[in-house]
């Protein structure tokens, strides 16, 4: 039986991997609820420094002695393995151990209206959009988002109401520990194949997630997902669809784009015109994200004028088509895209952004994902005029599985793409300065540290 935290009696809790974007947010929620928090991570960061200012005790490196006699429970991330010395110490002491997802689920239970935003792509953006709408409506939600959101000056905001909104991540079935009153499914695609067997396995997991929504709750789901009925049949909760098909209950019609690829559309609700929506985030994918956010806001009976105000206030979260600046006459944008569908969406959006030639500097993320989706990566990246590949960012993996960025380079060449591979960031910078021309658009792309290239170039 999973250990249950008593939020009426705060204790000392230790976080293994406290510097992660989600873990740091949950630690802050507990700190503001009166808990004592300690934690460990490998390196200092803005997130860990922020927690230290709030009163957390942070250790760098991971050692058994970081778990003190006053520690009453442990929280760990999905990246922590059983051989972790702090995890082993917790087992030795027979301390209660919770996964990040289990803690998130328990925190959510303290709120009468909880929203879990799931999907292979778009979770951070949609959570951010809906957060802006809820803040515009003065609902004072507690927010946990997987990126830095300017309006809350970080990744966490502790509100003063019964509303809670968070991303619901499918990796290692984390979201199955959540029971949101409003569950959102943006899309269901093949990813995290180091954990899931295949797409059907992923679909089964999302189906289980829909069953976690209580009978009085609502499932908001993309109406264009293949075999939609698989996810919705037999559910007792209310089901709402959104998408780009007229059959969807929330539908975008008469879509147009401005000079910077940001969309506007007629919002159609239940076949009736409701409002003209104008976004400050580029691309068709953000139109879909906004429809999901609108559907959730509508379910909470937020007036349309406040929905429009919230969306007009929204500008992409950090690392989501984020303009970093201009240098030597060309523009540098950074994007977190690390899955073929995300790459396709970002590069398609960039086609509508003013530019001469489109450069994509891509850092593949994990060996398993690169190997499993190799041909899809090549097809998506070929949308750029020029592709420059960095080495694979290994993240949690150590086994290369016989795959490298040069393997991806060869796939791109088969498609006739103009592509290059360079084995260091410095070589990539030098190459770009030598070849990018005035009015070119350069996108650094990936979930690793590729953003450093653009930031370095802007200083020169």
CSV table of C-alpha atoms in Angstrom, one decimal:
chain,number,residue,atom,x,y,z
A,1,UNK,CA,0.0,0.0,0.0
A,2,UNK,CA,1.4,3.4,-1.0
A,3,UNK,CA,2.4,5.6,2.0
A,4,UNK,CA,0.0,8.6,2.4
A,5,UNK,CA,1.3,12.0,3.5
A,6,UNK,CA,-0.8,13.8,6.1
A,7,UNK,CA,-0.8,17.4,4.9
A,8,UNK,CA,-2.3,18.5,8.3
A,9,UNK,CA,0.9,17.3,10.0
A,10,UNK,CA,4.0,18.4,8.0
A,11,UNK,CA,7.1,16.3,8.3
A,12,UNK,CA,10.7,16.4,6.9
A,13,UNK,CA,10.8,14.9,3.4
A,14,UNK,CA,14.0,14.3,1.3
A,15,UNK,CA,13.9,14.6,-2.5
A,16,UNK,CA,16.4,12.5,-4.5
A,17,UNK,CA,16.9,14.6,-7.7
A,18,UNK,CA,15.4,17.8,-6.3
A,19,UNK,CA,16.8,20.0,-9.1
A,20,UNK,CA,14.4,18.6,-11.8
A,21,UNK,CA,11.8,21.0,-13.2
A,22,UNK,CA,8.9,19.0,-11.7
A,23,UNK,CA,10.6,17.8,-8.5
A,24,UNK,CA,11.6,21.4,-7.6
A,25,UNK,CA,8.1,22.5,-8.1
A,26,UNK,CA,6.6,19.9,-5.8
A,27,UNK,CA,9.3,20.6,-3.2
A,28,UNK,CA,8.2,24.3,-3.3
A,29,UNK,CA,4.6,23.3,-2.8
A,30,UNK,CA,5.5,21.3,0.3
A,31,UNK,CA,7.7,24.1,1.7
A,32,UNK,CA,4.9,26.5,1.4
A,33,UNK,CA,2.6,24.0,3.1
A,34,UNK,CA,4.9,24.0,6.2
A,35,UNK,CA,7.0,20.9,5.4
A,36,UNK,CA,10.7,20.7,6.0
A,37,UNK,CA,12.5,19.8,2.7
A,38,UNK,CA,15.9,18.4,2.0
A,39,UNK,CA,17.2,17.2,-1.3
A,40,UNK,CA,20.1,16.2,-3.5
A,41,UNK,CA,21.1,16.7,-7.0
A,42,UNK,CA,24.4,16.6,-9.0
A,43,UNK,CA,24.7,20.3,-9.8
A,44,UNK,CA,23.6,23.7,-8.5
A,45,UNK,CA,21.0,25.5,-10.7
A,46,UNK,CA,18.6,28.4,-10.5
A,47,UNK,CA,15.9,26.0,-9.4
A,48,UNK,CA,18.0,24.6,-6.5
A,49,UNK,CA,19.1,28.1,-5.5
A,50,UNK,CA,15.5,29.2,-5.4
A,51,UNK,CA,14.6,26.3,-3.1
A,52,UNK,CA,17.5,27.2,-0.8
A,53,UNK,CA,16.2,30.7,-0.5
A,54,UNK,CA,12.8,29.2,0.5
A,55,UNK,CA,14.4,27.2,3.3
A,56,UNK,CA,15.3,23.8,1.7
A,57,UNK,CA,18.6,22.2,2.5
A,58,UNK,CA,20.2,21.0,-0.7
A,59,UNK,CA,23.1,18.6,-1.1
A,60,UNK,CA,25.2,18.3,-4.2
A,61,UNK,CA,26.2,14.7,-5.1
A,62,UNK,CA,24.2,11.8,-3.7
A,63,UNK,CA,25.4,10.0,-0.5
A,64,UNK,CA,23.7,8.0,2.2
A,65,UNK,CA,24.5,10.5,4.9
A,66,UNK,CA,22.3,13.1,3.2
A,67,UNK,CA,19.3,11.2,4.7
A,68,UNK,CA,19.2,12.5,8.3
A,69,UNK,CA,17.6,11.0,11.4
A,70,UNK,CA,14.8,13.5,11.1
A,71,UNK,CA,13.9,12.4,7.6
A,72,UNK,CA,10.4,10.8,7.6
A,73,UNK,CA,9.8,10.1,3.9
A,74,UNK,CA,11.6,10.0,0.5
A,75,UNK,CA,10.6,11.2,-2.9
A,76,UNK,CA,12.5,10.1,-6.0
A,77,UNK,CA,12.4,10.8,-9.8
A,78,UNK,CA,11.9,8.2,-12.5
A,79,UNK,CA,15.6,8.6,-13.4
A,80,UNK,CA,16.7,7.3,-9.9
A,81,UNK,CA,17.6,3.6,-10.0
A,82,UNK,CA,17.5,1.2,-7.1
A,83,UNK,CA,21.3,1.2,-6.8
A,84,UNK,CA,21.3,4.9,-6.0
A,85,UNK,CA,23.0,5.3,-2.6
A,86,UNK,CA,20.3,7.5,-1.1
A,87,UNK,CA,17.6,5.2,-2.3
A,88,UNK,CA,19.4,2.2,-0.8
A,89,UNK,CA,19.8,4.1,2.5
A,90,UNK,CA,16.1,4.8,2.6
A,91,UNK,CA,15.3,1.1,2.0
A,92,UNK,CA,17.8,0.2,4.7
A,93,UNK,CA,16.1,2.5,7.2
A,94,UNK,CA,12.6,1.2,6.1
A,95,UNK,CA,11.5,4.8,5.3
A,96,UNK,CA,8.4,5.4,3.2
A,97,UNK,CA,9.4,6.0,-0.4
A,98,UNK,CA,7.2,7.8,-2.9
A,99,UNK,CA,7.8,8.4,-6.7
A,100,UNK,CA,7.4,11.9,-7.9
A,101,UNK,CA,4.2,11.0,-9.6
A,102,UNK,CA,2.8,9.5,-6.4
A,103,UNK,CA,3.5,12.7,-4.5
A,104,UNK,CA,2.0,14.7,-7.3
A,105,UNK,CA,-1.2,12.6,-7.1
A,106,UNK,CA,-1.4,13.0,-3.3
A,107,UNK,CA,-1.0,16.8,-3.6
A,108,UNK,CA,-3.8,16.9,-6.3
A,109,UNK,CA,-6.2,15.1,-3.9
A,110,UNK,CA,-6.2,18.3,-1.7
A,111,UNK,CA,-7.9,20.3,-4.5
A,112,UNK,CA,-11.5,19.9,-5.5
A,113,UNK,CA,-10.8,20.9,-9.2
A,114,UNK,CA,-7.6,19.4,-10.5
A,115,UNK,CA,-6.5,19.4,-14.2
A,116,UNK,CA,-4.0,16.9,-15.6
A,117,UNK,CA,-2.7,17.8,-19.1
A,118,UNK,CA,-1.4,14.7,-20.9
A,119,UNK,CA,-0.2,13.9,-24.4
A,120,UNK,CA,3.0,13.0,-26.2
A,121,UNK,CA,3.5,16.7,-27.2
A,122,UNK,CA,2.2,20.1,-26.1
A,123,UNK,CA,1.8,19.5,-22.3
A,124,UNK,CA,3.9,22.4,-21.2
A,125,UNK,CA,2.4,24.8,-23.7
A,126,UNK,CA,-1.2,23.8,-23.0
A,127,UNK,CA,-0.7,23.9,-19.2
A,128,UNK,CA,0.8,27.4,-19.6
A,129,UNK,CA,-2.1,28.6,-21.8
A,130,UNK,CA,-4.7,27.3,-19.4
A,131,UNK,CA,-2.7,28.8,-16.5
A,132,UNK,CA,-2.8,32.2,-18.2
A,133,UNK,CA,-6.6,31.9,-18.7
A,134,UNK,CA,-7.2,30.9,-15.0
A,135,UNK,CA,-5.0,33.7,-13.8
A,136,UNK,CA,-6.9,36.1,-16.0
A,137,UNK,CA,-10.1,34.9,-14.5
A,138,UNK,CA,-8.7,35.5,-11.0
A,139,UNK,CA,-9.1,31.8,-10.0
A,140,UNK,CA,-5.7,31.8,-8.1
A,141,UNK,CA,-4.8,28.2,-9.2
A,142,UNK,CA,-1.8,26.3,-7.9
A,143,UNK,CA,0.3,25.6,-11.0
A,144,UNK,CA,3.0,23.0,-11.7
A,145,UNK,CA,4.4,23.3,-15.2
A,146,UNK,CA,7.4,21.7,-17.0
A,147,UNK,CA,8.9,24.9,-18.1
A,148,UNK,CA,9.6,28.5,-17.0
A,149,UNK,CA,6.4,30.5,-17.4
A,150,UNK,CA,7.0,34.3,-17.3
A,151,UNK,CA,3.6,35.2,-15.7
A,152,UNK,CA,4.5,33.2,-12.6
A,153,UNK,CA,8.3,33.9,-12.8
A,154,UNK,CA,9.1,30.2,-12.7
A,155,UNK,CA,7.7,26.7,-12.9
A,156,UNK,CA,5.5,26.7,-9.8
A,157,UNK,CA,2.8,28.9,-8.4
A,158,UNK,CA,1.0,28.2,-5.1
A,159,UNK,CA,-2.4,29.8,-5.3
A,160,UNK,CA,-5.2,30.3,-2.8
A,161,UNK,CA,-8.1,28.3,-4.2
A,162,UNK,CA,-9.3,24.8,-4.9
A,163,UNK,CA,-7.9,24.8,-8.4
A,164,UNK,CA,-4.7,22.8,-9.3
A,165,UNK,CA,-3.2,22.4,-12.8
A,166,UNK,CA,-0.3,20.2,-13.8
A,167,UNK,CA,1.3,18.3,-16.6
A,168,UNK,CA,0.5,14.6,-16.6
A,169,UNK,CA,3.5,12.7,-18.1
A,170,UNK,CA,3.1,9.2,-19.5
A,171,UNK,CA,6.8,8.2,-19.1
A,172,UNK,CA,7.0,5.1,-16.9
A,173,UNK,CA,3.2,5.4,-16.5
A,174,UNK,CA,3.7,8.3,-14.1
A,175,UNK,CA,0.3,9.8,-14.9
A,176,UNK,CA,-1.5,6.7,-13.7
A,177,UNK,CA,-0.9,8.0,-10.2
A,178,UNK,CA,-3.1,11.0,-10.9
A,179,UNK,CA,-6.9,11.2,-10.7
A,180,UNK,CA,-7.7,14.6,-12.2
A,181,UNK,CA,-11.3,15.9,-12.2
A,182,UNK,CA,-10.5,17.3,-15.7
A,183,UNK,CA,-8.1,15.1,-17.8
A,184,UNK,CA,-6.8,16.4,-21.1
A,185,UNK,CA,-5.3,14.2,-23.8
A,186,UNK,CA,-3.6,16.3,-26.5
A,187,UNK,CA,-2.3,13.4,-28.7
A,188,UNK,CA,-1.0,9.9,-28.5
A,189,UNK,CA,2.1,9.1,-30.5
A,190,UNK,CA,5.1,6.7,-30.3
A,191,UNK,CA,7.7,7.9,-27.8
A,192,UNK,CA,9.6,6.8,-24.7
A,193,UNK,CA,10.2,3.4,-26.4
A,194,UNK,CA,12.9,2.7,-23.8
A,195,UNK,CA,9.9,2.0,-21.5
A,196,UNK,CA,6.9,1.3,-23.7
A,197,UNK,CA,6.9,-1.7,-26.0
A,198,UNK,CA,5.2,0.1,-29.0
A,199,UNK,CA,2.4,2.5,-29.9
A,200,UNK,CA,-0.3,0.0,-28.8
A,201,UNK,CA,1.3,-0.2,-25.4
A,202,UNK,CA,1.3,3.6,-25.2
A,203,UNK,CA,-2.4,3.7,-26.2
A,204,UNK,CA,-3.2,1.2,-23.5
A,205,UNK,CA,-1.5,3.4,-21.0
A,206,UNK,CA,-3.6,6.5,-22.0
A,207,UNK,CA,-6.7,4.4,-21.9
A,208,UNK,CA,-5.9,3.5,-18.3
A,209,UNK,CA,-5.4,7.3,-17.6
A,210,UNK,CA,-8.9,8.0,-18.9
A,211,UNK,CA,-10.3,5.5,-16.4
A,212,UNK,CA,-8.7,7.5,-13.5
A,213,UNK,CA,-11.0,10.4,-14.2
A,214,UNK,CA,-13.9,10.3,-11.7
A,215,UNK,CA,-17.5,9.8,-12.8
A,216,UNK,CA,-18.3,13.4,-12.1
A,217,UNK,CA,-15.2,14.6,-14.0
A,218,UNK,CA,-14.5,15.4,-17.7
A,219,UNK,CA,-12.2,14.0,-20.3
A,220,UNK,CA,-11.1,16.5,-22.9
A,221,UNK,CA,-9.5,14.7,-25.9
A,222,UNK,CA,-8.3,15.5,-29.4
A,223,UNK,CA,-11.1,14.3,-31.7
A,224,UNK,CA,-8.6,13.5,-34.5
A,225,UNK,CA,-6.8,10.7,-32.5
A,226,UNK,CA,-7.0,7.5,-34.4
A,227,UNK,CA,-9.7,5.1,-33.3
A,228,UNK,CA,-11.0,7.6,-30.8
A,229,UNK,CA,-13.6,5.3,-29.4
A,230,UNK,CA,-10.9,3.1,-27.9
A,231,UNK,CA,-10.2,5.8,-25.3
A,232,UNK,CA,-13.8,6.9,-24.7
A,233,UNK,CA,-16.1,3.9,-24.8
A,234,UNK,CA,-17.5,2.8,-21.5
A,235,UNK,CA,-16.4,5.9,-19.6
A,236,UNK,CA,-18.8,7.3,-17.0
A,237,UNK,CA,-17.2,10.8,-17.1
A,238,UNK,CA,-18.3,13.6,-19.4
A,239,UNK,CA,-16.3,13.5,-22.8
A,240,UNK,CA,-15.5,16.6,-24.8
A,241,UNK,CA,-13.6,16.7,-28.1
A,242,UNK,CA,-11.5,19.4,-29.7
A,243,UNK,CA,-9.7,19.6,-33.0
A,244,UNK,CA,-9.6,20.8,-36.6
A,245,UNK,CA,-12.6,18.7,-37.8
A,246,UNK,CA,-16.1,20.1,-37.8
A,247,UNK,CA,-17.3,17.0,-35.9
A,248,UNK,CA,-15.3,18.2,-32.8
A,249,UNK,CA,-17.2,20.0,-30.1
A,250,UNK,CA,-14.5,22.7,-30.0
A,251,UNK,CA,-13.4,23.4,-33.6
A,252,UNK,CA,-11.1,26.0,-35.3
A,253,UNK,CA,-12.4,27.4,-38.6
A,254,UNK,CA,-11.2,30.0,-41.0
A,255,UNK,CA,-7.6,29.8,-39.8
A,256,UNK,CA,-5.2,32.6,-40.8
A,257,UNK,CA,-1.6,33.4,-39.9
A,258,UNK,CA,0.2,36.7,-39.3
A,259,UNK,CA,3.7,37.6,-40.5
A,260,UNK,CA,5.2,35.8,-37.6
A,261,UNK,CA,3.3,32.5,-38.1
A,262,UNK,CA,0.9,33.1,-35.2
A,263,UNK,CA,-2.6,31.9,-35.9
A,264,UNK,CA,-6.1,33.4,-35.6
A,265,UNK,CA,-9.3,31.4,-36.0
A,266,UNK,CA,-13.1,31.3,-35.5
A,267,UNK,CA,-13.9,29.3,-32.4
A,268,UNK,CA,-16.8,27.0,-33.0
A,269,UNK,CA,-18.4,25.5,-30.0
A,270,UNK,CA,-21.1,22.8,-30.6
A,271,UNK,CA,-21.5,24.0,-34.2
A,272,UNK,CA,-22.0,27.6,-33.2
A,273,UNK,CA,-19.6,30.6,-33.7
A,274,UNK,CA,-18.3,31.7,-30.3
A,275,UNK,CA,-15.5,34.1,-30.8
A,276,UNK,CA,-12.5,35.1,-32.9
A,277,UNK,CA,-9.3,33.8,-31.2
A,278,UNK,CA,-5.9,35.4,-31.9
A,279,UNK,CA,-2.7,33.7,-30.6
A,280,UNK,CA,0.7,35.1,-30.0
A,281,UNK,CA,2.3,31.6,-30.4
A,282,UNK,CA,3.1,30.3,-33.9
A,283,UNK,CA,1.9,27.2,-35.7
A,284,UNK,CA,-1.1,24.9,-36.2
A,285,UNK,CA,0.0,22.8,-33.2
A,286,UNK,CA,-0.6,25.8,-30.9
A,287,UNK,CA,-4.1,26.2,-32.4
A,288,UNK,CA,-4.8,22.7,-31.2
A,289,UNK,CA,-3.2,23.4,-27.8
A,290,UNK,CA,-5.3,26.5,-27.4
A,291,UNK,CA,-8.5,24.6,-28.3
A,292,UNK,CA,-7.7,22.1,-25.5
A,293,UNK,CA,-7.1,24.9,-23.0
A,294,UNK,CA,-10.3,26.7,-24.1
A,295,UNK,CA,-12.4,23.5,-23.7
A,296,UNK,CA,-11.1,23.0,-20.2
A,297,UNK,CA,-11.7,26.7,-19.3
A,298,UNK,CA,-15.2,26.4,-20.7
A,299,UNK,CA,-15.8,23.3,-18.6
A,300,UNK,CA,-14.9,25.5,-15.6
A,301,UNK,CA,-17.4,28.1,-16.7
A,302,UNK,CA,-14.8,30.8,-17.4
A,303,UNK,CA,-16.3,33.6,-19.5
A,304,UNK,CA,-15.1,33.8,-23.1
A,305,UNK,CA,-13.8,37.3,-22.7
A,306,UNK,CA,-11.5,36.1,-19.9
A,307,UNK,CA,-10.5,33.1,-22.0
A,308,UNK,CA,-9.5,35.5,-24.8
A,309,UNK,CA,-7.7,37.8,-22.4
A,310,UNK,CA,-5.7,34.9,-21.0
A,311,UNK,CA,-4.7,33.6,-24.5
A,312,UNK,CA,-3.7,37.1,-25.6
A,313,UNK,CA,-1.4,37.3,-22.6
A,314,UNK,CA,0.2,34.0,-23.4
A,315,UNK,CA,3.6,34.0,-25.1
A,316,UNK,CA,5.4,30.7,-25.5
A,317,UNK,CA,7.0,29.2,-22.3
A,318,UNK,CA,10.8,29.2,-22.3
A,319,UNK,CA,12.3,26.9,-25.1
A,320,UNK,CA,9.1,26.8,-27.0
A,321,UNK,CA,9.8,28.7,-30.3
A,322,UNK,CA,11.5,31.2,-28.1
A,323,UNK,CA,13.2,34.1,-30.0
A,324,UNK,CA,16.7,34.4,-28.5
A,325,UNK,CA,17.9,37.4,-30.6
A,326,UNK,CA,19.6,38.4,-33.7
A,327,UNK,CA,23.3,38.4,-34.7
A,328,UNK,CA,25.2,39.0,-37.9
A,329,UNK,CA,21.9,39.7,-39.6
A,330,UNK,CA,20.2,36.4,-38.9
A,331,UNK,CA,17.6,35.5,-36.2
A,332,UNK,CA,18.1,32.8,-33.6
A,333,UNK,CA,15.1,30.9,-32.2
A,334,UNK,CA,15.3,28.0,-29.7
A,335,UNK,CA,12.8,25.1,-29.4
A,336,UNK,CA,12.5,22.1,-27.1
A,337,UNK,CA,11.2,19.8,-29.9
A,338,UNK,CA,12.8,16.3,-29.6
A,339,UNK,CA,10.2,14.1,-31.2
A,340,UNK,CA,9.5,13.9,-35.0
A,341,UNK,CA,6.0,15.2,-34.6
A,342,UNK,CA,7.2,18.2,-32.6
A,343,UNK,CA,10.0,18.9,-35.1
A,344,UNK,CA,7.5,18.8,-37.9
A,345,UNK,CA,5.2,21.2,-36.1
A,346,UNK,CA,7.9,23.6,-35.3
A,347,UNK,CA,9.5,23.6,-38.7
A,348,UNK,CA,6.1,23.9,-40.4
A,349,UNK,CA,5.4,26.9,-38.2
A,350,UNK,CA,8.8,28.4,-39.1
A,351,UNK,CA,7.9,28.3,-42.8
A,352,UNK,CA,5.4,31.1,-42.1
A,353,UNK,CA,8.0,33.1,-40.1
A,354,UNK,CA,9.9,35.8,-42.2
A,355,UNK,CA,13.2,34.4,-43.4
A,356,UNK,CA,15.5,33.7,-46.4
A,357,UNK,CA,16.7,30.2,-45.5
A,358,UNK,CA,15.7,28.0,-42.6
A,359,UNK,CA,18.5,26.4,-40.6
A,360,UNK,CA,17.8,23.7,-38.0
A,361,UNK,CA,20.6,22.7,-35.5
A,362,UNK,CA,19.3,19.5,-34.0
A,363,UNK,CA,20.6,17.6,-31.0
A,364,UNK,CA,18.9,14.1,-30.8
A,365,UNK,CA,17.7,13.2,-27.4
A,366,UNK,CA,18.5,9.6,-26.2
A,367,UNK,CA,19.8,6.7,-28.2
A,368,UNK,CA,16.6,4.6,-27.9
A,369,UNK,CA,14.3,7.4,-29.3
A,370,UNK,CA,16.8,8.1,-32.1
A,371,UNK,CA,17.0,4.5,-33.1
A,372,UNK,CA,13.3,3.7,-32.8
A,373,UNK,CA,12.2,6.8,-34.8
A,374,UNK,CA,15.2,7.3,-37.1
A,375,UNK,CA,13.3,7.5,-40.4
A,376,UNK,CA,10.7,9.8,-38.9
A,377,UNK,CA,13.4,12.1,-37.6
A,378,UNK,CA,15.0,12.3,-41.0
A,379,UNK,CA,11.6,13.1,-42.7
A,380,UNK,CA,10.7,15.8,-40.2
A,381,UNK,CA,14.1,17.5,-40.2
A,382,UNK,CA,14.2,17.5,-44.0
A,383,UNK,CA,11.6,20.3,-43.8
A,384,UNK,CA,14.5,22.7,-43.1
A,385,UNK,CA,16.6,24.1,-45.8
A,386,UNK,CA,19.8,23.1,-43.9
A,387,UNK,CA,20.2,20.7,-41.0
A,388,UNK,CA,23.2,20.6,-38.7
A,389,UNK,CA,23.4,17.7,-36.3
A,390,UNK,CA,25.1,17.6,-32.9
A,391,UNK,CA,26.0,14.5,-31.0
A,392,UNK,CA,23.2,12.6,-29.3
A,393,UNK,CA,22.3,13.9,-25.8
A,394,UNK,CA,22.3,10.7,-23.8
A,395,UNK,CA,20.2,11.9,-20.8
A,396,UNK,CA,19.4,8.9,-18.7
A,397,UNK,CA,21.0,6.4,-21.1
A,398,UNK,CA,24.5,4.9,-21.4
A,399,UNK,CA,24.1,2.3,-24.1
A,400,UNK,CA,24.4,3.7,-27.6
A,401,UNK,CA,22.6,0.8,-29.2
A,402,UNK,CA,24.8,1.2,-32.3
A,403,UNK,CA,23.2,4.5,-33.1
A,404,UNK,CA,24.8,8.0,-33.6
A,405,UNK,CA,24.1,11.3,-35.2
A,406,UNK,CA,26.0,10.1,-38.2
A,407,UNK,CA,23.4,7.4,-38.6
A,408,UNK,CA,20.7,10.1,-38.8
A,409,UNK,CA,22.9,12.1,-41.1
A,410,UNK,CA,23.0,9.2,-43.6
A,411,UNK,CA,19.1,8.9,-43.4
A,412,UNK,CA,18.8,12.6,-44.2
A,413,UNK,CA,21.2,12.3,-47.2
A,414,UNK,CA,19.0,9.5,-48.5
A,415,UNK,CA,16.2,12.1,-48.7
A,416,UNK,CA,18.4,14.6,-50.5
A,417,UNK,CA,18.6,17.0,-47.5
A,418,UNK,CA,21.4,19.5,-47.1
A,419,UNK,CA,22.8,18.3,-43.9
A,420,UNK,CA,26.0,18.3,-41.8
A,421,UNK,CA,27.3,16.6,-38.6
A,422,UNK,CA,29.9,18.3,-36.4
A,423,UNK,CA,31.2,16.7,-33.2
A,424,UNK,CA,31.5,19.8,-30.9
A,425,UNK,CA,29.4,22.9,-30.2
A,426,UNK,CA,32.4,25.1,-31.0
A,427,UNK,CA,32.7,23.5,-34.5
A,428,UNK,CA,28.9,24.0,-35.0
A,429,UNK,CA,29.2,27.7,-34.0
A,430,UNK,CA,32.1,28.3,-36.4
A,431,UNK,CA,30.3,26.6,-39.2
A,432,UNK,CA,27.1,28.6,-38.7
A,433,UNK,CA,28.9,31.9,-38.6
A,434,UNK,CA,30.7,31.0,-41.8
A,435,UNK,CA,27.5,29.9,-43.7
A,436,UNK,CA,24.4,31.7,-42.3
A,437,UNK,CA,23.5,34.8,-44.2
A,438,UNK,CA,21.5,37.9,-43.6
A,439,UNK,CA,17.7,37.3,-43.0
A,440,UNK,CA,18.3,33.5,-42.4
A,441,UNK,CA,16.3,31.9,-39.6
A,442,UNK,CA,18.3,29.6,-37.3
A,443,UNK,CA,16.5,27.3,-34.9
A,444,UNK,CA,18.5,25.4,-32.2
A,445,UNK,CA,16.4,22.3,-31.4
A,446,UNK,CA,16.3,19.5,-28.8
A,447,UNK,CA,15.6,18.7,-25.2
A,448,UNK,CA,19.3,18.7,-24.1
A,449,UNK,CA,21.8,21.6,-23.9
A,450,UNK,CA,21.7,22.6,-27.5
A,451,UNK,CA,20.3,26.0,-26.5
A,452,UNK,CA,23.9,26.9,-25.4
A,453,UNK,CA,24.9,27.3,-29.1
A,454,UNK,CA,22.5,30.1,-29.9
A,455,UNK,CA,23.2,31.8,-26.5
A,456,UNK,CA,26.9,31.7,-27.2
A,457,UNK,CA,26.6,33.0,-30.7
A,458,UNK,CA,24.5,36.0,-29.5
A,459,UNK,CA,27.5,37.1,-27.3
A,460,UNK,CA,29.8,37.3,-30.3
